[in-house]
Amino acid sequence: MRDDVPPDGGADATIALRVQDWYAQTPAAPEQLRVRINEALGAVARQPARHAFGRRVHWSSVGAAAAAVMLVAVGVLAVRRARPARDAEISEVPFAIDAPHAARVALVGNFNQWDARATPMRRTAATGRWTAALRLAPGRHVYAYILDGKTWTVDSVAPRSGDKDYGSINTVLVPTGR
Amino acid sequence: MRTRLRRAAAMIARATVLLAMVAAGAGAQSVRDDGRIDRESLQLLRAIVDTATAHGLPAQPLLDKILEGSARNVPGPRIVAVVRQYAAALGEARTALGPSSTAPELDAGAAALRSGVLPAQLIRMRAVRGPGTAATSIVILTDLVSRGITTERASDALERVLRLDTDDSMALALRNAVAQGDAQASMKSLGKFLDDLPDSRKVRKPPETS
Amino acid sequence: MVVQSVASDETLVAQALAGEPQAFGSLVTRYSDECWRFAMRMLRNRDDAEDVVQETFLRAYLALPRYVARDLFRGWLFRILVNQCRTAMVARHRRERRFINGLDDEVQERGRLDPEPMDPQLERALGELDPLVREAILLKHGAGFEYGEMAALLGVGESALKMRVSRGCAQLRERLGGGHNA
């Protein structure tokens, strides 16, 4: 018996499940987001400890707090500047698999650390086809699908990785925009 | 409070080290430490990855193999064996494809070697595709082989097609044509694709190289 | 390098504080998707969500020396994230006070979350809830926090949070007409 089911049990559980499903289907974060976060952190890291905006700041508890605030401000500015005008190298790659009898399908691959929670796929009710689209950086990516949390499968038509070290996986290559 | 702030200052002040983090960026993988991989295997994996990177091989494909194995609940020793073999394959791929090869090329090359493609066939791919441009053809070669086409026949066919085009669109079309059928149909599809190439675009088979 | 790749949150935090270059990056990789998902569903606006997630990790990085090991890192990170979402919503409401059909005007202008929203009725109904109620529902039934974790995260008592979620679910039920269109 779940301890998080509220007193009026069933009705709230239906809503809870509906919210869960909808939440799990949130489109994935853009690949560039992680890049931008790292750029912003890098901008913060490049600030020397005792300087802020060209003035020497003594590293006291008060000064540190002020410097920290200014570093955050710089970081925010870096964030704003770091956003590229266009995602030139990131491509949106569609994934699809037919699994009409599955209740849920997850896309796993080297782009999401093979985490079954990261990329739940969306079902088209009429056809039983499950789809997802991910923005991927150029390079070779390998992936598979997990049906109902336990059965690993691949798309028989998509390129095969060949090495079955653990089981079959598919490959997709995202070209560089050259 | 003062000690914590000093630690913050020390952390922030290590600009060079942290910039390396930014530069590495996408290379910073992580795995949930849910105890799936035993400690001894972890140490062995760490050593394999460190050795590979010390030899200039890309670490990301090895980390991916670790993560995939962990996600599939593969026992630690098996993951170690796989990663060790894959690291060796990365090295062989670099020997075949050359030191200027990109990480995706090496990754694709390692997967190709693990699936039965011979180093000589990777060399043939490199002969028609310069550094940084061979990953697609290697992936296609691997796919053809995995569908039951002999490595020799697959690399012959692919090399012919790749010489016809500067991009890989025809090679991709070849792959798609073969992929539609089952294993028996694959060879027929391959042959038909080559036969159907327009006359003006057919080229003589390249001279045998030593 | 693989030292970080198989480490627990606490190990990564300790390594980051010790100056290990990739440790914080590993935490970013580990949690950026989760933070994104919550921010998107809370703010219903892509640009705001990106800014909030970036700001969250920035602040987490600067606040890392204050992190104590007994806090779960995920909860600690989400506390920052929740506060950033609240700040973003206040800023947005200051910029744009017109509401059309209960949806934030700016959300409409910047386009939907995705071209084929999975459950538009639920999205709309959630958007009409009091933000604190929506926040509690997303933390509980979206991000999957336990009430104890939420209490620590939000600084609100467990029973008050249960009431908030329960009330929110009742409101959703009412607005959705008690049925689920499959």
XYZ file of C-alpha atoms in Angstrom:
570
model
C 0.000 0.000 0.000
C 1.573 3.261 -1.060
C 2.072 5.674 1.794
C 1.687 8.616 -0.517
C -1.882 7.826 -1.525
C -4.005 10.476 0.157
C -7.143 9.735 2.191
C -9.488 9.807 -0.783
C -7.216 7.269 -2.449
C -8.460 6.264 -5.822
C -9.543 9.573 -7.319
C -6.301 11.329 -6.431
C -4.333 8.341 -7.672
C -5.890 8.720 -11.117
C -4.899 12.351 -11.263
C -1.461 11.521 -9.892
C -0.858 8.966 -12.623
C -2.056 11.343 -15.262
C 0.336 14.022 -14.014
C 3.137 11.450 -13.854
C 2.640 10.381 -17.450
C 2.395 13.927 -18.708
C 5.468 14.970 -16.732
C 7.475 12.024 -17.987
C 6.672 13.049 -21.558
C 8.289 16.450 -21.168
C 10.421 17.068 -24.262
C 14.105 16.594 -23.514
C 16.406 19.428 -22.613
C 18.260 20.912 -25.565
C 21.776 19.508 -25.856
C 23.042 23.069 -25.885
C 21.728 23.644 -22.377
C 24.502 21.623 -20.806
C 27.047 23.417 -22.971
C 25.674 26.779 -21.866
C 25.718 25.768 -18.237
C 29.367 24.776 -18.528
C 30.188 28.015 -20.316
C 28.516 30.014 -17.565
C 30.363 28.046 -14.887
C 33.571 28.622 -16.778
C 32.914 32.369 -16.843
C 32.412 32.301 -13.082
C 35.537 30.227 -12.578
C 37.638 32.639 -14.606
C 36.997 35.468 -12.144
C 40.043 35.762 -9.897
C 39.205 35.358 -6.234
C 40.284 38.803 -5.177
C 39.121 40.852 -8.112
C 35.719 41.815 -9.324
C 35.175 44.255 -12.118
C 38.796 45.308 -11.972
C 38.781 46.371 -8.322
C 40.700 44.499 -5.674
C 38.331 43.009 -3.111
C 39.678 41.836 0.218
C 38.662 38.306 0.935
C 36.792 38.783 4.154
C 33.444 37.258 4.971
C 31.685 40.451 3.940
C 33.828 40.896 0.869
C 33.347 37.270 -0.108
C 29.602 37.630 0.040
C 29.746 40.745 -2.122
C 32.138 39.057 -4.532
C 29.876 36.039 -4.685
C 26.939 38.241 -5.609
C 28.974 39.930 -8.315
C 30.229 36.585 -9.576
C 26.643 35.393 -9.877
C 25.816 38.575 -11.769
C 28.754 37.993 -14.097
C 27.678 34.428 -14.499
C 24.182 35.546 -15.448
C 25.615 38.008 -17.946
C 27.779 35.252 -19.334
C 24.683 33.108 -19.613
C 22.885 35.781 -21.575
C 25.819 36.366 -23.881
C 26.632 32.689 -24.259
C 23.316 31.796 -25.820
C 24.164 31.228 -29.493
C 22.057 32.795 -32.189
C 21.557 29.412 -33.870
C 22.319 25.851 -32.894
C 24.503 25.316 -35.940
C 25.830 21.890 -35.101
C 22.992 20.297 -33.147
C 20.560 18.224 -35.163
C 17.116 17.086 -34.141
C 16.996 13.345 -34.708
C 13.703 11.469 -34.804
C 13.386 8.012 -33.256
C 10.479 5.668 -33.806
C 9.593 2.089 -33.041
C 6.448 0.047 -33.476
C 5.382 -1.568 -30.222
C 1.594 -1.703 -30.157
C 1.454 -3.995 -27.134
C 3.816 -2.053 -24.925
C 2.482 0.145 -22.138
C 5.574 2.293 -22.107
C 8.730 2.589 -24.154
C 11.963 4.307 -23.228
C 14.707 5.388 -25.593
C 18.150 4.724 -24.125
C 21.538 5.416 -25.570
C 24.914 6.955 -25.039
C 23.256 10.382 -25.309
C 21.289 9.886 -22.090
C 23.626 7.608 -20.168
C 21.396 4.632 -21.014
C 18.967 5.908 -18.399
C 15.487 4.500 -18.939
C 13.980 7.430 -17.074
C 15.545 10.074 -19.274
C 13.630 9.781 -22.548
C 10.199 8.227 -22.349
C 8.663 7.941 -25.785
C 5.275 9.100 -26.888
C 2.722 6.757 -28.378
C 0.466 7.403 -31.317
C -2.647 5.617 -30.149
C -3.908 4.636 -33.569
C -0.767 2.986 -34.913
C 1.042 1.772 -31.811
C 4.108 3.632 -32.955
C 6.265 5.265 -30.313
C 8.268 8.351 -31.145
C 10.763 10.736 -29.654
C 13.028 13.413 -31.033
C 16.329 14.385 -29.512
C 18.728 17.140 -30.305
C 22.087 15.466 -30.672
C 25.579 16.760 -31.174
C 27.565 15.590 -34.194
C 29.113 12.173 -33.832
C 28.251 8.544 -33.509
C 25.456 7.655 -31.133
C 24.231 4.211 -30.182
C 20.862 3.398 -28.727
C 18.151 0.853 -28.040
C 14.587 0.780 -26.809
C 13.272 -0.655 -23.556
C 9.704 -1.938 -23.586
C 7.760 -1.879 -20.332
C 10.894 -1.324 -18.336
C 12.401 -4.718 -19.043
C 12.655 -5.841 -22.673
C 15.490 -4.370 -24.692
C 14.865 -4.215 -28.417
C 16.194 -2.494 -31.520
C 14.853 -1.222 -34.785
C 15.581 -3.938 -37.326
C 15.864 -1.514 -40.233
C 17.985 1.190 -38.578
C 21.758 0.809 -38.798
C 23.088 -1.915 -36.533
C 26.070 -1.270 -34.364
C 27.475 -4.690 -35.027
C 29.200 -5.309 -31.735
C 26.866 -7.331 -29.582
C 28.907 -7.048 -26.456
C 25.789 -6.971 -24.316
C 22.977 -7.183 -26.878
C 21.965 -5.574 -30.126
C 22.070 -1.804 -30.401
C 21.341 0.637 -33.181
C 23.567 3.393 -34.439
C 22.809 6.853 -35.639
C 25.379 9.239 -36.999
C 24.806 12.943 -36.713
C 26.911 14.646 -39.338
C 28.850 17.807 -38.752
C 27.449 20.679 -40.731
C 30.390 20.780 -43.123
C 31.510 30.142 8.166
C 34.894 31.729 7.468
C 36.443 28.341 6.684
C 33.681 27.553 4.208
C 34.109 30.862 2.457
C 37.855 30.309 2.219
C 37.154 26.946 0.652
C 34.835 28.653 -1.806
C 37.578 31.080 -2.677
C 40.058 28.256 -3.163
C 37.648 26.424 -5.401
C 36.881 29.426 -7.503
C 40.506 30.434 -7.706
C 41.561 27.211 -9.452
C 40.714 28.757 -12.786
C 43.039 26.662 -14.889
C 41.722 23.401 -13.545
C 38.106 24.473 -13.853
C 38.595 25.733 -17.380
C 39.720 22.215 -18.169
C 36.326 21.096 -16.897
C 34.629 23.521 -19.246
C 36.771 22.402 -22.121
C 36.033 18.782 -21.366
C 32.384 19.718 -21.063
C 30.578 17.008 -22.884
C 33.106 14.448 -21.769
C 31.942 14.631 -18.192
C 29.735 11.575 -18.013
C 28.265 10.311 -14.848
C 26.598 7.165 -13.665
C 24.267 6.800 -10.769
C 26.198 4.966 -8.124
C 23.525 2.483 -7.227
C 25.969 -0.274 -6.436
C 25.517 -2.149 -9.695
C 29.225 -2.460 -10.412
C 31.359 -4.060 -7.717
C 34.305 -2.181 -6.305
C 36.959 -4.421 -7.817
C 35.483 -4.110 -11.292
C 35.275 -0.344 -10.856
C 38.964 -0.190 -10.078
C 39.807 -2.313 -13.104
C 37.595 -0.154 -15.299
C 39.264 2.967 -14.005
C 42.652 1.519 -14.909
C 41.532 0.542 -18.400
C 40.115 3.979 -19.133
C 43.181 5.720 -17.699
C 45.479 3.558 -19.797
C 43.449 4.184 -22.929
C 43.461 7.937 -22.463
C 47.178 7.852 -21.675
C 47.610 6.325 -25.125
C 45.563 9.091 -26.702
C 42.435 7.013 -27.276
C 39.004 8.567 -26.668
C 37.511 7.752 -23.292
C 33.901 8.490 -24.176
C 33.204 5.223 -26.049
C 34.559 3.289 -23.076
C 32.451 5.244 -20.614
C 29.444 4.575 -22.840
C 30.202 0.857 -22.701
C 30.380 0.987 -18.924
C 27.098 2.844 -18.680
C 25.381 0.521 -21.127
C 26.562 -2.518 -19.231
C 25.426 -1.022 -15.958
C 22.016 -0.169 -17.394
C 21.622 -3.753 -18.589
C 22.604 -5.132 -15.171
C 25.578 -6.912 -16.665
C 27.931 -8.318 -13.985
C 31.005 -6.215 -13.288
C 33.585 -8.727 -14.549
C 31.773 -9.004 -17.874
C 31.751 -5.215 -18.227
C 35.469 -5.221 -17.534
C 36.041 -7.803 -20.259
C 33.945 -5.892 -22.770
C 35.597 -2.566 -22.033
C 39.048 -4.113 -22.198
C 38.280 -5.623 -25.607
C 36.756 -2.387 -26.817
C 39.779 -0.399 -25.715
C 41.977 -2.781 -27.671
C 39.705 -2.396 -30.682
C 39.996 1.394 -30.446
C 43.746 1.006 -30.623
C 43.533 -1.289 -33.631
C 41.123 1.104 -35.304
C 43.604 3.906 -34.884
C 46.361 1.792 -36.389
C 44.174 1.054 -39.397
C 42.626 4.490 -39.830
C 45.610 6.586 -38.878
C 46.503 8.944 -36.038
C 44.526 11.839 -37.535
C 41.272 9.959 -37.077
C 38.476 11.608 -35.127
C 36.849 10.071 -32.068
C 33.641 9.119 -33.961
C 35.800 7.400 -36.604
C 37.702 5.440 -33.991
C 34.492 4.530 -32.202
C 32.894 3.396 -35.451
C 36.088 1.563 -36.373
C 36.234 -0.269 -33.069
C 32.617 -1.358 -33.430
C 33.360 -2.495 -36.978
C 36.331 -4.577 -35.891
C 34.278 -6.134 -33.096
C 31.633 -7.125 -35.613
C 34.038 -8.955 -37.904
C 35.288 -6.257 -40.248
C 39.017 -6.678 -40.903
C 41.590 -3.915 -40.416
C 42.379 -4.143 -44.128
C 38.797 -3.166 -44.895
C 39.004 -0.147 -42.610
C 42.132 0.858 -44.505
C 40.128 0.680 -47.729
C 37.508 2.973 -46.245
C 40.232 5.403 -45.265
C 41.577 5.295 -48.819
C 38.341 6.788 -50.125
C 37.477 8.998 -47.190
C 39.965 11.348 -45.546
C 40.350 11.975 -41.808
C 37.128 13.138 -40.236
C 34.931 11.922 -43.100
C 34.995 8.132 -42.787
C 32.658 7.535 -39.862
C 29.525 7.213 -41.997
C 31.073 4.723 -44.381
C 32.439 2.645 -41.521
C 29.033 2.586 -39.851
C 27.471 1.497 -43.160
C 30.111 -1.179 -43.641
C 29.395 -2.536 -40.169
C 25.686 -2.549 -40.838
C 26.076 -4.458 -44.115
C 28.243 -7.065 -42.432
C 25.793 -7.432 -39.572
C 23.096 -8.220 -42.144
C 24.970 -11.217 -43.442
C 26.994 -9.787 -46.311
C 30.561 -11.025 -46.329
C 33.109 -8.443 -45.268
C 34.901 -8.664 -48.611
C 31.741 -8.193 -50.658
C 30.522 -5.376 -48.435
C 33.757 -3.418 -48.577
C 34.047 -3.996 -52.345
C 30.578 -2.650 -52.946
C 30.948 0.241 -50.564
C 34.284 1.296 -51.950
C 32.846 1.397 -55.463
C 29.927 3.505 -54.371
C 32.028 5.862 -52.265
C 34.282 6.608 -55.208
C 31.282 7.817 -57.176
C 30.184 10.523 -54.777
C 31.839 13.145 -52.623
C 29.147 12.878 -49.979
C 27.770 9.637 -48.587
C 24.250 9.818 -50.001
C 24.691 6.878 -52.364
C 26.284 4.792 -49.663
C 23.322 5.544 -47.414
C 20.964 4.588 -50.220
C 22.849 1.312 -50.603
C 22.479 0.625 -46.910
C 18.789 1.418 -46.970
C 18.235 -0.859 -49.943
C 19.951 -3.742 -48.185
C 18.320 -3.092 -44.836
C 14.783 -3.559 -46.073
C 15.117 -7.290 -46.557
C 16.136 -10.279 -44.515
C 19.608 -11.844 -44.505
C 19.066 -13.831 -47.689
C 17.656 -10.888 -49.478
C 20.574 -8.683 -48.408
C 23.017 -10.050 -50.961
C 20.445 -9.800 -53.726
C 19.582 -6.259 -52.750
C 23.242 -5.352 -52.760
C 23.789 -6.838 -56.190
C 20.713 -5.187 -57.600
C 21.724 -1.818 -56.230
C 25.095 -2.043 -57.915
C 23.580 -3.278 -61.160
C 21.104 -0.448 -61.148
C 23.732 2.238 -60.935
C 23.364 4.441 -64.045
C 25.784 3.455 -66.819
C 27.464 6.821 -66.895
C 28.267 6.551 -63.230
C 29.723 3.068 -63.240
C 33.451 3.050 -62.753
C 35.999 0.404 -63.331
C 36.972 -1.514 -60.276
C 39.954 0.307 -58.758
C 43.332 -1.305 -59.340
C 44.401 -3.769 -56.698
C 46.547 -2.120 -54.075
C 49.234 -4.030 -52.236
C 38.301 10.374 -15.353
C 36.073 7.432 -14.716
C 36.446 8.079 -10.981
C 33.736 10.699 -11.347
C 31.722 8.722 -13.807
C 30.644 6.082 -11.325
C 30.609 8.160 -8.162
C 27.739 9.003 -5.807
C 26.467 12.556 -5.462
C 28.255 13.007 -2.169
C 31.528 11.801 -3.645
C 31.190 14.189 -6.566
C 30.438 17.089 -4.230
C 33.483 16.275 -2.133
C 35.624 16.035 -5.252
C 34.284 19.307 -6.596
C 35.125 21.028 -3.323
C 38.574 19.512 -3.456
C 39.072 21.033 -6.875
C 38.549 17.954 -9.052
C 37.920 19.467 -12.472
C 35.109 17.326 -13.819
C 33.213 16.534 -10.649
C 30.747 19.401 -10.806
C 30.353 18.827 -14.524
C 29.281 15.289 -13.728
C 26.625 16.620 -11.375
C 25.423 18.945 -14.107
C 25.172 16.037 -16.507
C 23.398 13.948 -13.928
C 20.739 16.500 -12.972
C 20.300 18.944 -15.822
C 17.527 16.918 -17.473
C 15.547 16.588 -14.239
C 15.887 20.266 -13.473
C 14.870 21.091 -17.007
C 11.766 18.934 -16.799
C 10.574 20.586 -13.610
C 11.353 24.111 -14.816
C 9.579 23.512 -18.120
C 6.445 22.184 -16.473
C 6.451 24.863 -13.819
C 7.163 27.843 -16.040
C 5.672 26.527 -19.305
C 8.167 28.562 -21.264
C 11.338 27.286 -22.879
C 13.504 30.387 -22.573
C 12.595 30.941 -18.937
C 13.260 27.284 -18.168
C 16.714 27.423 -19.751
C 17.626 30.559 -17.839
C 16.355 29.093 -14.576
C 18.268 25.841 -14.980
C 21.474 27.690 -15.814
C 20.999 29.986 -12.840
C 20.292 27.019 -10.586
C 23.552 25.289 -11.396
C 25.464 28.536 -11.107
C 24.086 29.158 -7.649
C 24.582 25.537 -6.666
C 28.209 25.797 -7.707
C 28.724 28.904 -5.593
C 26.763 27.495 -2.674
C 28.523 24.130 -2.706
C 30.655 24.856 0.378
C 27.409 25.285 2.318
C 26.050 21.915 1.287
C 25.984 19.488 4.174
C 26.252 15.800 3.503
C 23.114 14.913 5.408
C 21.012 16.819 2.885
C 20.320 14.769 -0.194
C 21.987 16.575 -3.039
C 18.984 16.242 -5.297
C 16.700 17.844 -2.742
C 19.231 20.560 -2.042
C 19.549 21.297 -5.751
C 15.791 21.343 -6.186
C 15.432 23.835 -3.368
C 17.557 26.216 -5.408
C 15.618 25.326 -8.548
C 12.226 25.924 -6.917
C 13.355 29.316 -5.661
C 14.654 30.239 -9.090
C 11.340 29.234 -10.640
C 9.480 31.403 -8.145
C 11.760 34.332 -8.901
C 11.231 33.851 -12.621
C 7.476 33.803 -12.238
C 7.481 36.980 -10.167
C 9.649 38.662 -12.784
C 7.370 37.498 -15.549
C 4.246 38.721 -13.816
C 5.827 42.087 -13.360
C 6.591 42.268 -17.059
C 3.280 41.057 -18.326
C 0.064 41.371 -16.396
C -2.444 40.485 -19.074
C -3.922 37.021 -18.974
C -5.886 35.473 -21.759
C -8.086 32.499 -21.020
C -6.135 31.828 -17.865
C -2.893 31.292 -19.756
C 0.031 33.589 -19.353
C 0.118 35.868 -22.366
C 3.842 35.452 -22.697
C 3.545 31.690 -22.796
C 1.234 32.038 -25.730
C 3.511 34.471 -27.508
C 6.560 32.279 -27.195
C 4.732 29.280 -28.481
C 3.763 26.024 -26.912
C 6.131 23.689 -25.185
C 5.935 21.279 -28.075
C 3.901 21.210 -31.237
C 1.800 18.240 -30.109
C 1.232 18.595 -26.362
C 0.477 15.256 -24.831
C -2.343 16.297 -22.528
C -3.464 19.834 -23.314
C -6.388 19.706 -20.877
C -4.116 18.757 -18.017
C -1.606 21.419 -19.008
C -4.303 24.052 -19.036
C -5.780 22.889 -15.726
C -2.373 22.842 -14.048
C -1.677 26.304 -15.418
C -4.773 27.618 -13.682
C -3.765 26.343 -10.260
C -2.201 28.514 -7.626
C 1.550 28.387 -8.336
C 2.387 26.958 -4.913
C -0.132 24.184 -5.416
C 1.164 23.467 -8.899
C 4.680 23.431 -7.539
C 3.746 20.889 -4.876
C 1.974 18.638 -7.382
C 4.919 18.726 -9.782
C 7.368 17.928 -7.019
C 5.247 15.055 -5.722
C 3.738 13.465 -8.779
C 6.162 14.725 -11.398
C 9.619 14.718 -9.901
C 8.666 11.957 -7.468
C 9.806 13.474 -4.191
C 8.581 11.983 -0.922
C 6.686 14.315 1.389
C 9.556 14.279 3.875
C 11.984 15.419 1.184
C 9.552 18.080 0.032
C 9.188 19.373 3.566
C 12.953 19.795 3.859
C 13.140 21.293 0.403
C 10.339 23.826 0.826
C 10.535 24.497 4.545
C 6.860 23.604 4.942
C 5.394 20.879 7.170
C 4.542 17.494 5.680
C 0.878 17.590 6.566
C 0.508 21.050 5.061
C 2.087 19.752 1.879
C -0.190 16.733 1.751
C -3.157 19.059 2.073
C -1.782 21.268 -0.682
C -1.351 18.348 -3.046
C -4.687 16.864 -2.162
C -6.444 20.181 -2.682
C -4.670 20.633 -5.982
C -5.680 17.185 -7.180
C -9.274 17.918 -6.242
C -9.172 21.141 -8.243
C -7.673 19.324 -11.193
C -10.336 16.664 -10.982
C -13.010 19.321 -11.032
C -11.550 21.126 -14.015
C -10.915 17.964 -15.943
C -14.448 16.784 -15.435
C -13.474 13.664 -13.572
C -12.461 11.768 -16.699
C -9.274 10.989 -18.596
C -9.334 11.042 -22.363
C -6.995 8.234 -23.394
